């Protein structure tokens, strides 16, 4: 894995891990459509070019199409100088799609200096850690919304793992166990870890400080408390106010660094955070 100096240099280049988000950009490749859990706040039924939320993409890419897009973006005088990170964040769970690993291999072969970053629900982290190690993954984001299996049963409709589908607290227990073990292993390998936690008022508020302490203990680098986007099963819940969110971030900043400029990016985001570029669709060449 990377040395301490190399790791810090990459952190400084990553806009979501403390780097300059006004200068450094990222490119998300939407190559991972399948998901193995059902989050109550997630829906992927529609897409609007002006809509920015996780799980949204205008078009799925094959690994071959993805590397063509990377070539085009890196060759552009507009985007090439600012893109420092290639990320895979869906629209499903990257670890549940073989296309994720194929894409990272293609990117690493042609653009070894780009930071490889992945966002996952963490269910398959312990199983896939040897693959991620071999790929040289630098930055890992894990969405961890609770440590309590009962609360997990309220957030997730089901968890599908090794051919079996779980629900309720059984699903919550399995998911949390794998998430925590995966975070621990990733930290041991020297990966830079960000924790995303979706704040669902009235559901997981009390879990936030517990999560921040636990992930810090396991070796996470930064935490991102994200406001609920009311949709799907949680469409009836009022999102947290800006004041409530700021207060939680201030309180938990005493435990672990807080990422405060998240824009809840699309699965096909390109450019600087908050200034995504809409690129023309191309086919693999």
PDB file of C-alpha atoms in Angstrom:
ATOM      1  CA  UNK A   1       0.000   0.000   0.000  1.00  0.00           C
ATOM      2  CA  UNK A   2       0.973   3.660  -0.237  1.00  0.00           C
ATOM      3  CA  UNK A   3       3.508   5.233   2.093  1.00  0.00           C
ATOM      4  CA  UNK A   4       2.397   7.957   4.538  1.00  0.00           C
ATOM      5  CA  UNK A   5       3.694  10.709   2.230  1.00  0.00           C
ATOM      6  CA  UNK A   6       1.974   9.233  -0.826  1.00  0.00           C
ATOM      7  CA  UNK A   7      -1.248   8.809   1.130  1.00  0.00           C
ATOM      8  CA  UNK A   8      -1.232  12.426   2.320  1.00  0.00           C
ATOM      9  CA  UNK A   9      -0.504  13.679  -1.197  1.00  0.00           C
ATOM     10  CA  UNK A  10      -3.503  11.789  -2.518  1.00  0.00           C
ATOM     11  CA  UNK A  11      -5.738  13.033   0.297  1.00  0.00           C
ATOM     12  CA  UNK A  12      -4.771  16.592  -0.636  1.00  0.00           C
ATOM     13  CA  UNK A  13      -5.771  15.853  -4.225  1.00  0.00           C
ATOM     14  CA  UNK A  14      -9.131  14.319  -3.352  1.00  0.00           C
ATOM     15  CA  UNK A  15     -11.952  16.917  -3.132  1.00  0.00           C
ATOM     16  CA  UNK A  16     -14.057  14.692  -0.855  1.00  0.00           C
ATOM     17  CA  UNK A  17     -11.297  13.873   1.654  1.00  0.00           C
ATOM     18  CA  UNK A  18      -9.994  17.309   2.521  1.00  0.00           C
ATOM     19  CA  UNK A  19      -8.455  18.337  -0.792  1.00  0.00           C
ATOM     20  CA  UNK A  20      -9.128  21.636  -2.543  1.00  0.00           C
ATOM     21  CA  UNK A  21     -12.645  21.129  -3.938  1.00  0.00           C
ATOM     22  CA  UNK A  22     -12.465  24.469  -5.765  1.00  0.00           C
ATOM     23  CA  UNK A  23      -9.558  23.217  -7.902  1.00  0.00           C
ATOM     24  CA  UNK A  24      -9.628  19.415  -7.883  1.00  0.00           C
ATOM     25  CA  UNK A  25     -12.446  17.480  -9.546  1.00  0.00           C
ATOM     26  CA  UNK A  26     -13.683  13.914  -9.811  1.00  0.00           C
ATOM     27  CA  UNK A  27     -15.269  11.689 -12.418  1.00  0.00           C
ATOM     28  CA  UNK A  28     -17.821   9.064 -11.440  1.00  0.00           C
ATOM     29  CA  UNK A  29     -18.269   6.121 -13.776  1.00  0.00           C
ATOM     30  CA  UNK A  30     -21.774   4.603 -13.724  1.00  0.00           C
ATOM     31  CA  UNK A  31     -20.824   0.981 -14.383  1.00  0.00           C
ATOM     32  CA  UNK A  32     -22.437  -0.749 -11.372  1.00  0.00           C
ATOM     33  CA  UNK A  33     -26.234  -1.109 -11.736  1.00  0.00           C
ATOM     34  CA  UNK A  34     -27.009  -4.024  -9.408  1.00  0.00           C
ATOM     35  CA  UNK A  35     -27.557  -3.588  -5.653  1.00  0.00           C
ATOM     36  CA  UNK A  36     -27.761  -6.119  -2.838  1.00  0.00           C
ATOM     37  CA  UNK A  37     -29.704  -4.073  -0.291  1.00  0.00           C
ATOM     38  CA  UNK A  38     -32.819  -1.909  -0.437  1.00  0.00           C
ATOM     39  CA  UNK A  39     -32.438   1.386   1.396  1.00  0.00           C
ATOM     40  CA  UNK A  40     -35.708   3.052   2.362  1.00  0.00           C
ATOM     41  CA  UNK A  41     -34.508   6.427   1.063  1.00  0.00           C
ATOM     42  CA  UNK A  42     -33.294   5.216  -2.341  1.00  0.00           C
ATOM     43  CA  UNK A  43     -35.094   5.370  -5.670  1.00  0.00           C
ATOM     44  CA  UNK A  44     -33.678   5.144  -9.194  1.00  0.00           C
ATOM     45  CA  UNK A  45     -36.893   5.330 -11.215  1.00  0.00           C
ATOM     46  CA  UNK A  46     -36.206   8.562 -13.068  1.00  0.00           C
ATOM     47  CA  UNK A  47     -33.464  10.932 -14.129  1.00  0.00           C
ATOM     48  CA  UNK A  48     -33.352  14.625 -14.853  1.00  0.00           C
ATOM     49  CA  UNK A  49     -30.246  16.333 -16.209  1.00  0.00           C
ATOM     50  CA  UNK A  50     -30.575  18.986 -13.485  1.00  0.00           C
ATOM     51  CA  UNK A  51     -31.108  16.495 -10.685  1.00  0.00           C
ATOM     52  CA  UNK A  52     -28.243  15.747  -8.315  1.00  0.00           C
ATOM     53  CA  UNK A  53     -28.715  12.853  -5.937  1.00  0.00           C
ATOM     54  CA  UNK A  54     -27.115   9.441  -5.385  1.00  0.00           C
ATOM     55  CA  UNK A  55     -28.338   6.633  -7.618  1.00  0.00           C
ATOM     56  CA  UNK A  56     -29.059   8.889 -10.609  1.00  0.00           C
ATOM     57  CA  UNK A  57     -27.365   8.425 -13.957  1.00  0.00           C
ATOM     58  CA  UNK A  58     -28.319   9.369 -17.494  1.00  0.00           C
ATOM     59  CA  UNK A  59     -26.749   6.244 -18.930  1.00  0.00           C
ATOM     60  CA  UNK A  60     -25.102   3.044 -17.725  1.00  0.00           C
ATOM     61  CA  UNK A  61     -21.638   2.350 -19.112  1.00  0.00           C
ATOM     62  CA  UNK A  62     -19.780  -0.853 -19.820  1.00  0.00           C
ATOM     63  CA  UNK A  63     -16.149  -0.933 -18.649  1.00  0.00           C
ATOM     64  CA  UNK A  64     -15.051  -0.456 -22.264  1.00  0.00           C
ATOM     65  CA  UNK A  65     -17.306   2.585 -22.675  1.00  0.00           C
ATOM     66  CA  UNK A  66     -16.112   3.927 -19.333  1.00  0.00           C
ATOM     67  CA  UNK A  67     -12.440   3.969 -20.312  1.00  0.00           C
ATOM     68  CA  UNK A  68     -13.340   5.783 -23.534  1.00  0.00           C
ATOM     69  CA  UNK A  69     -15.069   8.444 -21.436  1.00  0.00           C
ATOM     70  CA  UNK A  70     -12.036   8.750 -19.185  1.00  0.00           C
ATOM     71  CA  UNK A  71      -9.775   9.224 -22.209  1.00  0.00           C
ATOM     72  CA  UNK A  72     -12.034  11.963 -23.558  1.00  0.00           C
ATOM     73  CA  UNK A  73     -12.269  13.777 -20.230  1.00  0.00           C
ATOM     74  CA  UNK A  74      -8.538  13.594 -19.556  1.00  0.00           C
ATOM     75  CA  UNK A  75      -7.727  14.812 -23.078  1.00  0.00           C
ATOM     76  CA  UNK A  76      -9.992  17.846 -22.744  1.00  0.00           C
ATOM     77  CA  UNK A  77      -8.275  21.172 -21.946  1.00  0.00           C
ATOM     78  CA  UNK A  78     -11.285  22.009 -19.754  1.00  0.00           C
ATOM     79  CA  UNK A  79     -11.642  18.850 -17.657  1.00  0.00           C
ATOM     80  CA  UNK A  80      -8.257  17.167 -18.020  1.00  0.00           C
ATOM     81  CA  UNK A  81      -6.332  19.485 -15.680  1.00  0.00           C
ATOM     82  CA  UNK A  82      -8.891  19.308 -12.857  1.00  0.00           C
ATOM     83  CA  UNK A  83      -9.806  15.609 -12.716  1.00  0.00           C
ATOM     84  CA  UNK A  84      -7.766  13.922  -9.990  1.00  0.00           C
ATOM     85  CA  UNK A  85     -10.135  11.130  -8.954  1.00  0.00           C
ATOM     86  CA  UNK A  86     -11.933   8.318 -10.750  1.00  0.00           C
ATOM     87  CA  UNK A  87     -14.776   7.089  -8.598  1.00  0.00           C
ATOM     88  CA  UNK A  88     -17.375   4.352  -8.879  1.00  0.00           C
ATOM     89  CA  UNK A  89     -20.448   5.005  -6.783  1.00  0.00           C
ATOM     90  CA  UNK A  90     -23.231   3.108  -8.461  1.00  0.00           C
ATOM     91  CA  UNK A  91     -25.952   3.533  -9.395  1.00  0.00           C
ATOM     92  CA  UNK A  92     -26.082   0.237  -7.458  1.00  0.00           C
ATOM     93  CA  UNK A  93     -23.415  -1.089  -5.122  1.00  0.00           C
ATOM     94  CA  UNK A  94     -19.983  -1.258  -6.787  1.00  0.00           C
ATOM     95  CA  UNK A  95     -18.874  -4.359  -4.885  1.00  0.00           C
ATOM     96  CA  UNK A  96     -21.900  -6.271  -6.194  1.00  0.00           C
ATOM     97  CA  UNK A  97     -20.863  -5.688  -9.821  1.00  0.00           C
ATOM     98  CA  UNK A  98     -17.863  -7.284 -11.526  1.00  0.00           C
ATOM     99  CA  UNK A  99     -17.819  -4.340 -13.930  1.00  0.00           C
ATOM    100  CA  UNK A 100     -16.422  -2.222 -11.079  1.00  0.00           C
ATOM    101  CA  UNK A 101     -13.206  -4.199 -10.895  1.00  0.00           C
ATOM    102  CA  UNK A 102     -12.854  -4.470 -14.672  1.00  0.00           C
ATOM    103  CA  UNK A 103     -13.221  -0.692 -14.976  1.00  0.00           C
ATOM    104  CA  UNK A 104     -10.652   0.088 -12.290  1.00  0.00           C
ATOM    105  CA  UNK A 105      -8.173  -2.254 -13.980  1.00  0.00           C
ATOM    106  CA  UNK A 106      -8.630  -0.453 -17.307  1.00  0.00           C
ATOM    107  CA  UNK A 107      -8.247   2.958 -15.672  1.00  0.00           C
ATOM    108  CA  UNK A 108      -5.158   1.937 -13.728  1.00  0.00           C
ATOM    109  CA  UNK A 109      -3.531   0.573 -16.874  1.00  0.00           C
ATOM    110  CA  UNK A 110      -3.825   3.875 -18.764  1.00  0.00           C
ATOM    111  CA  UNK A 111      -4.029   6.473 -15.976  1.00  0.00           C
ATOM    112  CA  UNK A 112      -2.092   5.111 -12.981  1.00  0.00           C
ATOM    113  CA  UNK A 113      -1.757   8.557 -11.396  1.00  0.00           C
ATOM    114  CA  UNK A 114      -5.500   9.052 -10.994  1.00  0.00           C
ATOM    115  CA  UNK A 115      -6.822   8.326  -7.516  1.00  0.00           C
ATOM    116  CA  UNK A 116      -9.121   5.287  -7.457  1.00  0.00           C
ATOM    117  CA  UNK A 117     -12.126   5.842  -5.210  1.00  0.00           C
ATOM    118  CA  UNK A 118     -15.210   3.753  -4.466  1.00  0.00           C
ATOM    119  CA  UNK A 119     -18.439   4.241  -2.513  1.00  0.00           C
ATOM    120  CA  UNK A 120     -20.211   1.175  -1.113  1.00  0.00           C
ATOM    121  CA  UNK A 121     -22.869   0.044   1.345  1.00  0.00           C
ATOM    122  CA  UNK A 122     -20.165  -2.189   2.826  1.00  0.00           C
ATOM    123  CA  UNK A 123     -22.023  -5.506   2.814  1.00  0.00           C
ATOM    124  CA  UNK A 124     -19.371  -7.228   0.677  1.00  0.00           C
ATOM    125  CA  UNK A 125     -16.321  -5.388   1.998  1.00  0.00           C
ATOM    126  CA  UNK A 126     -14.832  -8.316   3.981  1.00  0.00           C
ATOM    127  CA  UNK A 127     -15.366 -10.655   1.015  1.00  0.00           C
ATOM    128  CA  UNK A 128     -13.895  -8.303  -1.585  1.00  0.00           C
ATOM    129  CA  UNK A 129     -11.041  -6.796   0.406  1.00  0.00           C
ATOM    130  CA  UNK A 130      -8.340  -8.934  -1.287  1.00  0.00           C
ATOM    131  CA  UNK A 131      -9.551  -7.680  -4.690  1.00  0.00           C
ATOM    132  CA  UNK A 132      -9.535  -4.047  -3.537  1.00  0.00           C
ATOM    133  CA  UNK A 133      -6.038  -4.496  -2.146  1.00  0.00           C
ATOM    134  CA  UNK A 134      -4.835  -5.909  -5.468  1.00  0.00           C
ATOM    135  CA  UNK A 135      -6.415  -2.983  -7.324  1.00  0.00           C
ATOM    136  CA  UNK A 136      -4.589  -0.483  -5.126  1.00  0.00           C
ATOM    137  CA  UNK A 137      -7.791   1.295  -4.116  1.00  0.00           C
ATOM    138  CA  UNK A 138      -6.879   4.497  -2.288  1.00  0.00           C
ATOM    139  CA  UNK A 139     -10.146   6.055  -1.114  1.00  0.00           C
ATOM    140  CA  UNK A 140     -13.137   4.183   0.274  1.00  0.00           C
ATOM    141  CA  UNK A 141     -16.514   5.600   1.270  1.00  0.00           C
ATOM    142  CA  UNK A 142     -18.859   3.421   3.313  1.00  0.00           C
ATOM    143  CA  UNK A 143     -22.480   4.393   3.956  1.00  0.00           C
ATOM    144  CA  UNK A 144     -23.115   3.490   7.590  1.00  0.00           C
ATOM    145  CA  UNK A 145     -26.460   4.703   8.939  1.00  0.00           C
ATOM    146  CA  UNK A 146     -26.743   2.858  12.244  1.00  0.00           C
ATOM    147  CA  UNK A 147     -24.994   0.502  14.638  1.00  0.00           C
ATOM    148  CA  UNK A 148     -28.319  -0.802  15.978  1.00  0.00           C
ATOM    149  CA  UNK A 149     -29.755  -3.822  14.083  1.00  0.00           C
ATOM    150  CA  UNK A 150     -33.304  -2.830  15.034  1.00  0.00           C
ATOM    151  CA  UNK A 151     -32.852   0.640  13.521  1.00  0.00           C
ATOM    152  CA  UNK A 152     -31.231  -1.041  10.532  1.00  0.00           C
ATOM    153  CA  UNK A 153     -34.386  -3.078  10.060  1.00  0.00           C
ATOM    154  CA  UNK A 154     -36.324   0.193   9.828  1.00  0.00           C
ATOM    155  CA  UNK A 155     -33.953   1.708   7.271  1.00  0.00           C
ATOM    156  CA  UNK A 156     -33.403  -1.313   5.004  1.00  0.00           C
ATOM    157  CA  UNK A 157     -36.248  -3.325   3.461  1.00  0.00           C
ATOM    158  CA  UNK A 158     -33.916  -6.252   2.813  1.00  0.00           C
ATOM    159  CA  UNK A 159     -30.297  -7.357   2.600  1.00  0.00           C
ATOM    160  CA  UNK A 160     -29.333 -10.012   0.055  1.00  0.00           C
ATOM    161  CA  UNK A 161     -26.154 -11.895   0.928  1.00  0.00           C
ATOM    162  CA  UNK A 162     -24.684 -15.162  -0.365  1.00  0.00           C
ATOM    163  CA  UNK A 163     -27.948 -16.334  -1.904  1.00  0.00           C
ATOM    164  CA  UNK A 164     -30.180 -15.519   1.077  1.00  0.00           C
ATOM    165  CA  UNK A 165     -32.423 -12.498   1.586  1.00  0.00           C
ATOM    166  CA  UNK A 166     -32.726 -11.103   5.123  1.00  0.00           C
ATOM    167  CA  UNK A 167     -35.113  -8.530   6.578  1.00  0.00           C
ATOM    168  CA  UNK A 168     -35.784  -6.737   9.851  1.00  0.00           C
ATOM    169  CA  UNK A 169     -33.173  -6.751  12.614  1.00  0.00           C
ATOM    170  CA  UNK A 170     -31.542  -9.850  11.122  1.00  0.00           C
ATOM    171  CA  UNK A 171     -30.743  -7.838   7.998  1.00  0.00           C
ATOM    172  CA  UNK A 172     -29.551  -4.915  10.100  1.00  0.00           C
ATOM    173  CA  UNK A 173     -27.264  -7.103  12.193  1.00  0.00           C
ATOM    174  CA  UNK A 174     -25.650  -8.751   9.167  1.00  0.00           C
ATOM    175  CA  UNK A 175     -25.083  -5.457   7.367  1.00  0.00           C
ATOM    176  CA  UNK A 176     -23.600  -3.642  10.378  1.00  0.00           C
ATOM    177  CA  UNK A 177     -21.301  -6.560  11.200  1.00  0.00           C
ATOM    178  CA  UNK A 178     -19.887  -6.666   7.666  1.00  0.00           C
ATOM    179  CA  UNK A 179     -19.609  -2.875   7.447  1.00  0.00           C
ATOM    180  CA  UNK A 180     -17.570  -2.598  10.631  1.00  0.00           C
ATOM    181  CA  UNK A 181     -15.316  -5.518   9.772  1.00  0.00           C
ATOM    182  CA  UNK A 182     -14.763  -4.115   6.297  1.00  0.00           C
ATOM    183  CA  UNK A 183     -13.867  -0.681   7.660  1.00  0.00           C
ATOM    184  CA  UNK A 184     -11.418  -2.271  10.089  1.00  0.00           C
ATOM    185  CA  UNK A 185      -9.718  -4.274   7.333  1.00  0.00           C
ATOM    186  CA  UNK A 186      -9.570  -1.291   4.976  1.00  0.00           C
ATOM    187  CA  UNK A 187      -7.916   0.828   7.652  1.00  0.00           C
ATOM    188  CA  UNK A 188      -5.353  -1.894   8.299  1.00  0.00           C
ATOM    189  CA  UNK A 189      -4.501  -1.839   4.590  1.00  0.00           C
ATOM    190  CA  UNK A 190      -3.937   1.917   4.734  1.00  0.00           C
ATOM    191  CA  UNK A 191      -6.974   3.021   2.730  1.00  0.00           C
ATOM    192  CA  UNK A 192      -8.364   6.487   3.371  1.00  0.00           C
ATOM    193  CA  UNK A 193     -11.915   5.992   4.648  1.00  0.00           C
ATOM    194  CA  UNK A 194     -14.886   8.333   4.616  1.00  0.00           C
ATOM    195  CA  UNK A 195     -18.129   7.413   6.342  1.00  0.00           C
ATOM    196  CA  UNK A 196     -21.409   8.618   4.832  1.00  0.00           C
ATOM    197  CA  UNK A 197     -24.337   8.708   7.249  1.00  0.00           C
ATOM    198  CA  UNK A 198     -27.783   9.696   6.014  1.00  0.00           C
ATOM    199  CA  UNK A 199     -29.544  11.612   8.780  1.00  0.00           C
ATOM    200  CA  UNK A 200     -33.170  10.404   8.910  1.00  0.00           C
ATOM    201  CA  UNK A 201     -34.981  12.519  11.511  1.00  0.00           C
ATOM    202  CA  UNK A 202     -36.826  10.419  14.044  1.00  0.00           C
ATOM    203  CA  UNK A 203     -35.096   7.241  12.909  1.00  0.00           C
ATOM    204  CA  UNK A 204     -31.318   7.368  13.398  1.00  0.00           C
ATOM    205  CA  UNK A 205     -30.617  10.725  15.093  1.00  0.00           C
ATOM    206  CA  UNK A 206     -29.346   9.071  18.269  1.00  0.00           C
ATOM    207  CA  UNK A 207     -27.021   6.832  16.269  1.00  0.00           C
ATOM    208  CA  UNK A 208     -24.868   9.663  14.880  1.00  0.00           C
ATOM    209  CA  UNK A 209     -22.518  10.131  17.870  1.00  0.00           C
ATOM    210  CA  UNK A 210     -22.236   6.359  18.329  1.00  0.00           C
ATOM    211  CA  UNK A 211     -21.235   5.950  14.694  1.00  0.00           C
ATOM    212  CA  UNK A 212     -18.679   8.772  14.812  1.00  0.00           C
ATOM    213  CA  UNK A 213     -16.935   7.260  17.845  1.00  0.00           C
ATOM    214  CA  UNK A 214     -16.930   3.729  16.460  1.00  0.00           C
ATOM    215  CA  UNK A 215     -15.604   4.559  12.994  1.00  0.00           C
ATOM    216  CA  UNK A 216     -12.904   6.799  14.435  1.00  0.00           C
ATOM    217  CA  UNK A 217     -11.851   3.899  16.618  1.00  0.00           C
ATOM    218  CA  UNK A 218     -11.714   1.626  13.566  1.00  0.00           C
ATOM    219  CA  UNK A 219      -9.531   4.039  11.592  1.00  0.00           C
ATOM    220  CA  UNK A 220     -11.875   6.161   9.457  1.00  0.00           C
ATOM    221  CA  UNK A 221     -10.479   9.512   8.323  1.00  0.00           C
ATOM    222  CA  UNK A 222     -13.579  11.689   7.937  1.00  0.00           C
ATOM    223  CA  UNK A 223     -17.378  11.554   8.340  1.00  0.00           C
ATOM    224  CA  UNK A 224     -20.064  12.987   6.084  1.00  0.00           C
ATOM    225  CA  UNK A 225     -23.470  13.490   7.732  1.00  0.00           C
ATOM    226  CA  UNK A 226     -25.888  13.825   4.821  1.00  0.00           C
ATOM    227  CA  UNK A 227     -29.452  15.169   5.000  1.00  0.00           C
ATOM    228  CA  UNK A 228     -32.260  12.817   4.030  1.00  0.00           C
ATOM    229  CA  UNK A 229     -33.758  13.437   0.586  1.00  0.00           C
ATOM    230  CA  UNK A 230     -37.444  12.594   1.233  1.00  0.00           C
ATOM    231  CA  UNK A 231     -38.380   9.914  -1.295  1.00  0.00           C
ATOM    232  CA  UNK A 232     -39.354   6.236  -1.536  1.00  0.00           C
ATOM    233  CA  UNK A 233     -40.242   4.788   1.896  1.00  0.00           C
ATOM    234  CA  UNK A 234     -39.192   8.006   3.644  1.00  0.00           C
ATOM    235  CA  UNK A 235     -41.023  10.424   1.365  1.00  0.00           C
ATOM    236  CA  UNK A 236     -43.226  11.477   4.301  1.00  0.00           C
ATOM    237  CA  UNK A 237     -40.317  12.503   6.553  1.00  0.00           C
ATOM    238  CA  UNK A 238     -39.283  16.144   6.744  1.00  0.00           C
ATOM    239  CA  UNK A 239     -35.567  16.517   5.975  1.00  0.00           C
ATOM    240  CA  UNK A 240     -33.334  17.878   8.734  1.00  0.00           C
ATOM    241  CA  UNK A 241     -32.932  21.641   8.858  1.00  0.00           C
ATOM    242  CA  UNK A 242     -29.604  23.252   8.015  1.00  0.00           C
ATOM    243  CA  UNK A 243     -29.257  24.319  11.658  1.00  0.00           C
ATOM    244  CA  UNK A 244     -29.846  20.767  12.894  1.00  0.00           C
ATOM    245  CA  UNK A 245     -27.294  19.412  10.431  1.00  0.00           C
ATOM    246  CA  UNK A 246     -24.708  22.041  11.342  1.00  0.00           C
ATOM    247  CA  UNK A 247     -25.164  21.366  15.046  1.00  0.00           C
ATOM    248  CA  UNK A 248     -24.634  17.637  14.578  1.00  0.00           C
ATOM    249  CA  UNK A 249     -21.528  18.234  12.500  1.00  0.00           C
ATOM    250  CA  UNK A 250     -20.097  20.599  15.116  1.00  0.00           C
ATOM    251  CA  UNK A 251     -20.767  18.133  17.932  1.00  0.00           C
ATOM    252  CA  UNK A 252     -19.253  15.180  16.100  1.00  0.00           C
ATOM    253  CA  UNK A 253     -16.296  17.171  14.805  1.00  0.00           C
ATOM    254  CA  UNK A 254     -14.888  16.793  18.301  1.00  0.00           C
ATOM    255  CA  UNK A 255     -14.616  13.052  17.561  1.00  0.00           C
ATOM    256  CA  UNK A 256     -13.823  12.837  13.835  1.00  0.00           C
ATOM    257  CA  UNK A 257     -13.327  15.355  11.026  1.00  0.00           C
ATOM    258  CA  UNK A 258     -16.503  16.374   9.212  1.00  0.00           C
ATOM    259  CA  UNK A 259     -16.914  16.718   5.432  1.00  0.00           C
ATOM    260  CA  UNK A 260     -19.182  19.746   5.027  1.00  0.00           C
ATOM    261  CA  UNK A 261     -19.388  20.545   1.311  1.00  0.00           C
ATOM    262  CA  UNK A 262     -21.020  17.351   0.040  1.00  0.00           C
ATOM    263  CA  UNK A 263     -23.537  17.830  -2.785  1.00  0.00           C
ATOM    264  CA  UNK A 264     -24.848  14.228  -2.730  1.00  0.00           C
ATOM    265  CA  UNK A 265     -23.424  13.535  -6.169  1.00  0.00           C
ATOM    266  CA  UNK A 266     -24.938  11.649  -9.055  1.00  0.00           C
ATOM    267  CA  UNK A 267     -23.485   8.289 -10.092  1.00  0.00           C
ATOM    268  CA  UNK A 268     -22.206   9.951 -13.294  1.00  0.00           C
ATOM    269  CA  UNK A 269     -20.898  13.233 -11.822  1.00  0.00           C
ATOM    270  CA  UNK A 270     -17.982  14.914 -13.619  1.00  0.00           C
ATOM    271  CA  UNK A 271     -16.073  18.055 -12.656  1.00  0.00           C
ATOM    272  CA  UNK A 272     -15.810  20.103  -9.488  1.00  0.00           C
ATOM    273  CA  UNK A 273     -18.170  19.421  -6.594  1.00  0.00           C
ATOM    274  CA  UNK A 274     -21.368  21.373  -7.188  1.00  0.00           C
ATOM    275  CA  UNK A 275     -20.409  22.201 -10.778  1.00  0.00           C
ATOM    276  CA  UNK A 276     -21.045  18.964 -12.640  1.00  0.00           C
ATOM    277  CA  UNK A 277     -20.548  18.951 -16.396  1.00  0.00           C
ATOM    278  CA  UNK A 278     -23.029  17.353 -18.765  1.00  0.00           C
ATOM    279  CA  UNK A 279     -20.928  15.534 -21.346  1.00  0.00           C
ATOM    280  CA  UNK A 280     -22.106  14.246 -24.691  1.00  0.00           C
ATOM    281  CA  UNK A 281     -22.821  10.521 -24.825  1.00  0.00           C
ATOM    282  CA  UNK A 282     -20.345   8.501 -26.861  1.00  0.00           C
ATOM    283  CA  UNK A 283     -19.914   4.836 -27.655  1.00  0.00           C
ATOM    284  CA  UNK A 284     -16.827   2.729 -27.123  1.00  0.00           C
ATOM    285  CA  UNK A 285     -14.215   2.874 -29.832  1.00  0.00           C
TER     286      UNK A 285
END
